Amino acid sequence: MTAQGSEPTAPDTVVLVHGLWMTPRSWEGWVAHYESKGFTVVTPAYPGFEVEVEALREDPQVIADLTVPATVDHLASVIEGLDRPPIIMGHSFGGTLTQLLLARGLGTAGVVINSAPTEGVRVNPVSQARSLFPALKNPANRHRAVGFTPEEFHYAFTNTLSAEESRAAWERYAIAAPGFWVWEFGLFANFKPGHQDTWVDYGTERAPLLFVAGELDHIMPPAVNRSNAKHWAKSPSLTEYHEFPGRDHWTCAAPGWEEVADHALTWALEHAASAEPASA
């Protein structure tokens, strides 16, 4: 399964979009894995996130000031600069951003993993509310960059790992997230009049899209991903859903992540090959 020898229009590039509380570093295993198969892998940072994890922890103001439209525009400009429409994959809020990018006509196939919802998904399981509570417990957090403690991270992200394994993941990868995003798109977007920043036209034609969920994901449980996928039933384009048993929100780095990466790439290549490449 390599890009080499494929049809001229087959995708040769994978764009990986990180989620909240993370940076492109969170994809380091996937980059090496896909590059070993002959693909070019692009991991664009959100605007201002081009610095390392340690620098963002030291000065998180760029995180607090970030907006969704600016982030989508930035990611779109990266994709539009590629020679050929790529496969786009996003984790968590990167899944929301991937859906917004596909709705713009970008990409030749999309995979969203443990995706945060786009506007209109009203499923809020108890574990999700508990996971987001550290950001939602104080209204002043709407104007701050808000991080997880190691214990909060263990519950929300890495609940299938030991406390020691979770602490190691938190130390290497975790940063704060824009509190405004959590409040606005996790709480208010479905109750405010008009279209908000995570709105998509679910009836639009776009590249094929796969939702991947983890059975034990606390912060974006399967119910959220199933509901999000069903919203796309209005679209004439292909939408599918796949659930991995026993996996949590940290599924892109937890033991066995290669199975998730291979499933995502195989599905994207199979369906991108049968689809007309989207115009960027």
mmCIF file of C-alpha atoms in Angstrom:
data_model
loop_
_atom_site.group_PDB
_atom_site.id
_atom_site.type_symbol
_atom_site.label_atom_id
_atom_site.label_comp_id
_atom_site.label_asym_id
_atom_site.label_seq_id
_atom_site.Cartn_x
_atom_site.Cartn_y
_atom_site.Cartn_z
ATOM 1 C CA MET A 1 0.000 0.000 0.000
ATOM 2 C CA THR A 2 2.218 2.753 -1.292
ATOM 3 C CA ALA A 3 1.668 5.905 -3.233
ATOM 4 C CA GLN A 4 4.342 4.780 -5.677
ATOM 5 C CA GLY A 5 2.806 3.071 -8.715
ATOM 6 C CA SER A 6 -0.726 4.311 -8.041
ATOM 7 C CA GLU A 7 -2.914 5.999 -10.627
ATOM 8 C CA PRO A 8 -1.913 9.595 -11.411
ATOM 9 C CA THR A 9 -4.911 11.039 -9.570
ATOM 10 C CA ALA A 10 -4.516 8.878 -6.448
ATOM 11 C CA PRO A 11 -3.668 10.864 -3.329
ATOM 12 C CA ASP A 12 0.003 10.876 -2.406
ATOM 13 C CA THR A 13 -0.268 13.189 0.610
ATOM 14 C CA VAL A 14 -1.959 12.877 3.994
ATOM 15 C CA VAL A 15 -2.783 16.027 5.990
ATOM 16 C CA LEU A 16 -3.124 15.373 9.738
ATOM 17 C CA VAL A 17 -5.035 17.988 11.772
ATOM 18 C CA HIS A 18 -4.470 17.946 15.535
ATOM 19 C CA GLY A 19 -7.124 18.592 18.159
ATOM 20 C CA LEU A 20 -7.466 20.815 21.203
ATOM 21 C CA TRP A 21 -5.035 20.442 24.115
ATOM 22 C CA MET A 22 -2.519 19.151 21.517
ATOM 23 C CA THR A 23 -0.035 20.258 18.834
ATOM 24 C CA PRO A 24 1.305 18.571 15.647
ATOM 25 C CA ARG A 25 3.682 16.650 17.936
ATOM 26 C CA SER A 26 0.740 14.386 18.801
ATOM 27 C CA TRP A 27 0.984 12.889 15.271
ATOM 28 C CA GLU A 28 4.678 11.942 15.433
ATOM 29 C CA GLY A 29 3.988 8.180 15.307
ATOM 30 C CA TRP A 30 1.586 8.513 12.383
ATOM 31 C CA VAL A 31 4.025 10.689 10.392
ATOM 32 C CA ALA A 32 6.750 8.054 10.485
ATOM 33 C CA HIS A 33 4.207 5.267 9.859
ATOM 34 C CA TYR A 34 2.718 6.866 6.745
ATOM 35 C CA GLU A 35 6.061 8.104 5.418
ATOM 36 C CA SER A 36 7.357 4.527 5.576
ATOM 37 C CA LYS A 37 4.529 3.636 3.174
ATOM 38 C CA GLY A 38 5.659 6.272 0.667
ATOM 39 C CA PHE A 39 3.315 9.137 1.489
ATOM 40 C CA THR A 40 4.081 12.771 2.062
ATOM 41 C CA VAL A 41 2.653 13.736 5.443
ATOM 42 C CA VAL A 42 1.768 17.317 6.368
ATOM 43 C CA THR A 43 0.909 18.252 9.961
ATOM 44 C CA PRO A 44 -0.113 21.921 9.899
ATOM 45 C CA ALA A 45 -0.227 23.690 13.250
ATOM 46 C CA TYR A 46 -3.012 26.058 14.197
ATOM 47 C CA PRO A 47 -1.960 29.701 13.608
ATOM 48 C CA GLY A 48 0.705 30.562 16.181
ATOM 49 C CA PHE A 49 1.173 26.938 17.248
ATOM 50 C CA GLU A 50 4.293 26.469 15.118
ATOM 51 C CA VAL A 51 6.431 26.615 18.261
ATOM 52 C CA GLU A 52 7.034 23.619 20.509
ATOM 53 C CA VAL A 53 4.793 22.371 23.310
ATOM 54 C CA GLU A 54 7.085 23.803 25.958
ATOM 55 C CA ALA A 55 6.894 27.323 24.472
ATOM 56 C CA LEU A 56 3.085 27.238 24.338
ATOM 57 C CA ARG A 57 2.977 26.182 27.982
ATOM 58 C CA GLU A 58 5.222 29.082 28.916
ATOM 59 C CA ASP A 59 3.173 31.666 26.989
ATOM 60 C CA PRO A 60 -0.340 30.392 26.093
ATOM 61 C CA GLN A 61 -1.838 33.764 25.096
ATOM 62 C CA VAL A 62 -1.884 32.799 21.387
ATOM 63 C CA ILE A 63 -4.101 29.868 22.393
ATOM 64 C CA ALA A 64 -6.551 32.096 24.254
ATOM 65 C CA ASP A 65 -6.802 34.512 21.297
ATOM 66 C CA LEU A 66 -7.312 31.907 18.555
ATOM 67 C CA THR A 67 -10.531 31.785 16.478
ATOM 68 C CA VAL A 68 -12.065 28.938 14.469
ATOM 69 C CA PRO A 69 -12.443 30.924 11.192
ATOM 70 C CA ALA A 70 -8.786 31.958 11.256
ATOM 71 C CA THR A 71 -7.768 28.368 11.917
ATOM 72 C CA VAL A 72 -9.891 26.942 9.086
ATOM 73 C CA ASP A 73 -8.629 29.595 6.663
ATOM 74 C CA HIS A 74 -5.031 28.787 7.618
ATOM 75 C CA LEU A 75 -5.498 25.031 7.181
ATOM 76 C CA ALA A 76 -7.305 25.580 3.869
ATOM 77 C CA SER A 77 -4.415 27.684 2.565
ATOM 78 C CA VAL A 78 -1.975 24.862 3.374
ATOM 79 C CA ILE A 79 -4.131 22.298 1.544
ATOM 80 C CA GLU A 80 -4.756 24.576 -1.432
ATOM 81 C CA GLY A 81 -0.978 24.927 -1.806
ATOM 82 C CA LEU A 82 -0.507 21.198 -2.422
ATOM 83 C CA ASP A 83 -0.088 19.804 -5.939
ATOM 84 C CA ARG A 84 -2.906 17.261 -5.570
ATOM 85 C CA PRO A 85 -5.973 17.010 -3.276
ATOM 86 C CA PRO A 86 -4.820 15.100 -0.182
ATOM 87 C CA ILE A 87 -6.435 12.753 2.276
ATOM 88 C CA ILE A 88 -7.409 14.834 5.306
ATOM 89 C CA MET A 89 -7.529 13.250 8.765
ATOM 90 C CA GLY A 90 -8.395 15.031 11.995
ATOM 91 C CA HIS A 91 -8.484 14.016 15.647
ATOM 92 C CA SER A 92 -10.948 15.438 18.199
ATOM 93 C CA PHE A 93 -11.530 19.121 17.340
ATOM 94 C CA GLY A 94 -9.312 18.429 14.353
ATOM 95 C CA GLY A 95 -12.225 16.245 13.244
ATOM 96 C CA THR A 96 -14.539 19.243 13.374
ATOM 97 C CA LEU A 97 -12.027 21.247 11.358
ATOM 98 C CA THR A 98 -11.701 18.380 8.853
ATOM 99 C CA GLN A 99 -15.468 18.384 8.317
ATOM 100 C CA LEU A 100 -15.363 22.155 7.721
ATOM 101 C CA LEU A 101 -12.529 21.700 5.198
ATOM 102 C CA LEU A 102 -14.338 18.911 3.323
ATOM 103 C CA ALA A 103 -17.467 21.080 3.197
ATOM 104 C CA ARG A 104 -15.355 23.693 1.375
ATOM 105 C CA GLY A 105 -14.626 21.102 -1.336
ATOM 106 C CA LEU A 106 -11.106 20.334 -0.119
ATOM 107 C CA GLY A 107 -9.528 16.887 0.063
ATOM 108 C CA THR A 108 -10.105 13.662 -1.837
ATOM 109 C CA ALA A 109 -11.179 11.685 1.255
ATOM 110 C CA GLY A 110 -11.560 12.498 4.933
ATOM 111 C CA VAL A 111 -11.250 10.524 8.168
ATOM 112 C CA VAL A 112 -12.265 12.010 11.515
ATOM 113 C CA ILE A 113 -11.146 10.204 14.669
ATOM 114 C CA ASN A 114 -12.891 10.712 18.022
ATOM 115 C CA SER A 115 -14.301 13.835 16.403
ATOM 116 C CA ALA A 116 -15.719 16.808 18.230
ATOM 117 C CA PRO A 117 -19.117 17.620 16.698
ATOM 118 C CA THR A 118 -20.103 20.192 14.168
ATOM 119 C CA GLU A 119 -23.063 22.453 14.957
ATOM 120 C CA GLY A 120 -26.396 20.676 15.393
ATOM 121 C CA VAL A 121 -25.169 17.575 17.245
ATOM 122 C CA ARG A 122 -26.994 17.689 20.580
ATOM 123 C CA VAL A 123 -25.715 14.492 22.237
ATOM 124 C CA ASN A 124 -23.885 15.248 25.504
ATOM 125 C CA PRO A 125 -23.054 12.060 27.467
ATOM 126 C CA VAL A 126 -22.229 12.354 31.167
ATOM 127 C CA SER A 127 -18.579 11.410 30.636
ATOM 128 C CA GLN A 128 -18.243 14.267 28.145
ATOM 129 C CA ALA A 129 -19.678 16.793 30.582
ATOM 130 C CA ARG A 130 -17.288 15.547 33.289
ATOM 131 C CA SER A 131 -14.340 15.720 30.883
ATOM 132 C CA LEU A 132 -15.109 19.318 29.868
ATOM 133 C CA PHE A 133 -15.962 20.494 33.390
ATOM 134 C CA PRO A 134 -12.447 21.834 34.133
ATOM 135 C CA ALA A 135 -12.982 24.386 31.322
ATOM 136 C CA LEU A 136 -16.708 24.966 31.945
ATOM 137 C CA LYS A 137 -16.626 25.338 35.741
ATOM 138 C CA ASN A 138 -15.593 28.988 35.603
ATOM 139 C CA PRO A 139 -17.193 31.471 33.124
ATOM 140 C CA ALA A 140 -13.960 33.486 33.199
ATOM 141 C CA ASN A 141 -12.330 30.575 31.344
ATOM 142 C CA ARG A 142 -14.064 31.788 28.164
ATOM 143 C CA HIS A 143 -11.288 34.347 27.869
ATOM 144 C CA ARG A 144 -8.377 32.131 28.913
ATOM 145 C CA ALA A 145 -6.279 29.238 27.716
ATOM 146 C CA VAL A 146 -7.395 26.313 29.894
ATOM 147 C CA GLY A 147 -5.375 23.164 30.513
ATOM 148 C CA PHE A 148 -5.999 19.811 32.202
ATOM 149 C CA THR A 149 -4.242 18.658 35.348
ATOM 150 C CA PRO A 150 -2.601 15.224 34.929
ATOM 151 C CA GLU A 151 -5.559 13.647 36.725
ATOM 152 C CA GLU A 152 -8.131 15.444 34.537
ATOM 153 C CA PHE A 153 -6.175 14.458 31.413
ATOM 154 C CA HIS A 154 -6.176 10.820 32.570
ATOM 155 C CA TYR A 155 -9.976 10.811 32.800
ATOM 156 C CA ALA A 156 -10.694 12.761 29.598
ATOM 157 C CA PHE A 157 -7.992 11.461 27.222
ATOM 158 C CA THR A 158 -6.120 8.394 28.458
ATOM 159 C CA ASN A 159 -8.530 6.371 30.594
ATOM 160 C CA THR A 160 -7.278 3.017 29.245
ATOM 161 C CA LEU A 161 -3.680 3.766 30.324
ATOM 162 C CA SER A 162 -2.115 3.446 33.758
ATOM 163 C CA ALA A 163 -1.623 6.623 35.791
ATOM 164 C CA GLU A 164 2.105 6.508 35.022
ATOM 165 C CA GLU A 165 1.579 6.072 31.266
ATOM 166 C CA SER A 166 -0.981 8.865 31.252
ATOM 167 C CA ARG A 167 1.346 11.207 33.142
ATOM 168 C CA ALA A 168 4.087 10.566 30.568
ATOM 169 C CA ALA A 169 1.672 11.424 27.720
ATOM 170 C CA TRP A 170 0.540 14.588 29.528
ATOM 171 C CA GLU A 171 4.132 15.723 30.069
ATOM 172 C CA ARG A 172 5.130 15.243 26.423
ATOM 173 C CA TYR A 173 2.030 16.431 24.583
ATOM 174 C CA ALA A 174 -0.519 18.379 26.647
ATOM 175 C CA ILE A 175 -1.030 22.125 26.313
ATOM 176 C CA ALA A 176 -3.943 24.417 27.163
ATOM 177 C CA ALA A 177 -6.964 24.918 24.886
ATOM 178 C CA PRO A 178 -8.896 28.101 24.064
ATOM 179 C CA GLY A 179 -11.610 28.218 26.708
ATOM 180 C CA PHE A 180 -13.821 30.190 24.331
ATOM 181 C CA TRP A 181 -13.966 27.235 21.943
ATOM 182 C CA VAL A 182 -15.016 24.829 24.697
ATOM 183 C CA TRP A 183 -17.725 27.180 25.958
ATOM 184 C CA GLU A 184 -18.955 28.349 22.569
ATOM 185 C CA PHE A 185 -18.901 25.120 20.546
ATOM 186 C CA GLY A 186 -19.343 22.649 23.397
ATOM 187 C CA LEU A 187 -22.185 24.491 25.109
ATOM 188 C CA PHE A 188 -23.735 27.465 23.312
ATOM 189 C CA ALA A 189 -23.580 26.871 19.538
ATOM 190 C CA ASN A 190 -26.794 24.811 19.370
ATOM 191 C CA PHE A 191 -28.792 27.407 21.291
ATOM 192 C CA LYS A 192 -27.728 30.657 19.593
ATOM 193 C CA PRO A 193 -29.655 31.999 16.584
ATOM 194 C CA GLY A 194 -27.999 31.827 13.183
ATOM 195 C CA HIS A 195 -25.000 29.833 11.988
ATOM 196 C CA GLN A 196 -22.001 29.629 14.297
ATOM 197 C CA ASP A 197 -18.365 28.956 13.364
ATOM 198 C CA THR A 198 -18.730 25.144 13.401
ATOM 199 C CA TRP A 199 -21.797 25.078 11.142
ATOM 200 C CA VAL A 200 -21.687 23.000 7.953
ATOM 201 C CA ASP A 201 -24.295 22.381 5.275
ATOM 202 C CA TYR A 202 -24.996 18.681 5.882
ATOM 203 C CA GLY A 203 -26.611 18.432 2.464
ATOM 204 C CA THR A 204 -23.525 19.483 0.543
ATOM 205 C CA GLU A 205 -21.556 17.205 -1.783
ATOM 206 C CA ARG A 206 -18.026 16.554 -0.553
ATOM 207 C CA ALA A 207 -15.252 13.955 -0.472
ATOM 208 C CA PRO A 208 -16.011 10.561 1.165
ATOM 209 C CA LEU A 209 -15.901 10.770 4.974
ATOM 210 C CA LEU A 210 -15.245 8.102 7.632
ATOM 211 C CA PHE A 211 -16.033 8.596 11.332
ATOM 212 C CA VAL A 212 -13.797 6.537 13.669
ATOM 213 C CA ALA A 213 -14.841 6.266 17.322
ATOM 214 C CA GLY A 214 -13.407 4.526 20.388
ATOM 215 C CA GLU A 215 -15.722 2.469 22.578
ATOM 216 C CA LEU A 216 -14.240 3.883 25.803
ATOM 217 C CA ASP A 217 -13.701 7.499 24.720
ATOM 218 C CA HIS A 218 -14.836 9.737 27.592
ATOM 219 C CA ILE A 219 -14.611 13.209 26.053
ATOM 220 C CA MET A 220 -16.016 12.394 22.553
ATOM 221 C CA PRO A 221 -17.913 9.131 23.119
ATOM 222 C CA PRO A 222 -19.268 6.958 20.295
ATOM 223 C CA ALA A 223 -22.771 8.429 20.734
ATOM 224 C CA VAL A 224 -21.446 11.851 19.719
ATOM 225 C CA ASN A 225 -19.678 10.477 16.636
ATOM 226 C CA ARG A 226 -22.670 8.347 15.578
ATOM 227 C CA SER A 227 -24.961 11.365 15.844
ATOM 228 C CA ASN A 228 -22.524 13.529 13.885
ATOM 229 C CA ALA A 229 -22.276 10.891 11.124
ATOM 230 C CA LYS A 230 -26.081 10.595 10.904
ATOM 231 C CA HIS A 231 -26.376 14.344 10.341
ATOM 232 C CA TRP A 232 -24.493 13.813 7.063
ATOM 233 C CA ALA A 233 -27.279 11.528 5.772
ATOM 234 C CA LYS A 234 -28.588 14.556 3.882
ATOM 235 C CA SER A 235 -25.424 14.621 1.757
ATOM 236 C CA PRO A 236 -25.252 12.622 -1.507
ATOM 237 C CA SER A 237 -21.634 11.816 -0.630
ATOM 238 C CA LEU A 238 -20.409 8.683 1.149
ATOM 239 C CA THR A 239 -20.370 8.754 4.965
ATOM 240 C CA GLU A 240 -19.407 5.701 7.041
ATOM 241 C CA TYR A 241 -18.881 4.969 10.756
ATOM 242 C CA HIS A 242 -16.460 2.533 12.412
ATOM 243 C CA GLU A 243 -16.020 1.869 16.138
ATOM 244 C CA PHE A 244 -12.929 0.309 17.718
ATOM 245 C CA PRO A 245 -13.624 -1.695 20.899
ATOM 246 C CA GLY A 246 -11.675 -0.916 24.064
ATOM 247 C CA ARG A 247 -10.096 2.290 22.812
ATOM 248 C CA ASP A 248 -10.153 5.729 24.417
ATOM 249 C CA HIS A 249 -9.629 9.310 23.192
ATOM 250 C CA TRP A 250 -5.869 8.741 23.087
ATOM 251 C CA THR A 251 -6.386 6.168 20.350
ATOM 252 C CA CYS A 252 -3.898 7.805 17.963
ATOM 253 C CA ALA A 253 -1.032 7.129 20.387
ATOM 254 C CA ALA A 254 -2.238 4.462 22.826
ATOM 255 C CA PRO A 255 -0.869 0.909 22.322
ATOM 256 C CA GLY A 256 -2.257 -0.548 19.110
ATOM 257 C CA TRP A 257 -2.600 2.837 17.382
ATOM 258 C CA GLU A 258 -1.119 1.333 14.196
ATOM 259 C CA GLU A 259 -4.370 -0.605 13.638
ATOM 260 C CA VAL A 260 -6.319 2.667 13.717
ATOM 261 C CA ALA A 261 -3.850 4.382 11.380
ATOM 262 C CA ASP A 262 -3.914 1.498 8.889
ATOM 263 C CA HIS A 263 -7.717 1.265 8.909
ATOM 264 C CA ALA A 264 -8.027 5.014 8.302
ATOM 265 C CA LEU A 265 -5.546 5.007 5.413
ATOM 266 C CA THR A 266 -6.935 1.866 3.763
ATOM 267 C CA TRP A 267 -10.490 3.243 3.860
ATOM 268 C CA ALA A 268 -9.402 6.639 2.523
ATOM 269 C CA LEU A 269 -7.415 5.143 -0.365
ATOM 270 C CA GLU A 270 -10.197 2.745 -1.317
ATOM 271 C CA HIS A 271 -12.842 5.428 -1.479
ATOM 272 C CA ALA A 272 -10.680 8.268 -2.760
ATOM 273 C CA ALA A 273 -9.697 6.075 -5.687
ATOM 274 C CA SER A 274 -13.346 5.685 -6.709
ATOM 275 C CA ALA A 275 -14.168 9.344 -6.241
ATOM 276 C CA GLU A 276 -13.597 12.291 -8.509
ATOM 277 C CA PRO A 277 -10.848 14.380 -6.889
ATOM 278 C CA ALA A 278 -12.326 17.453 -5.225
ATOM 279 C CA SER A 279 -11.220 20.799 -6.601
ATOM 280 C CA ALA A 280 -9.149 22.779 -4.123
#
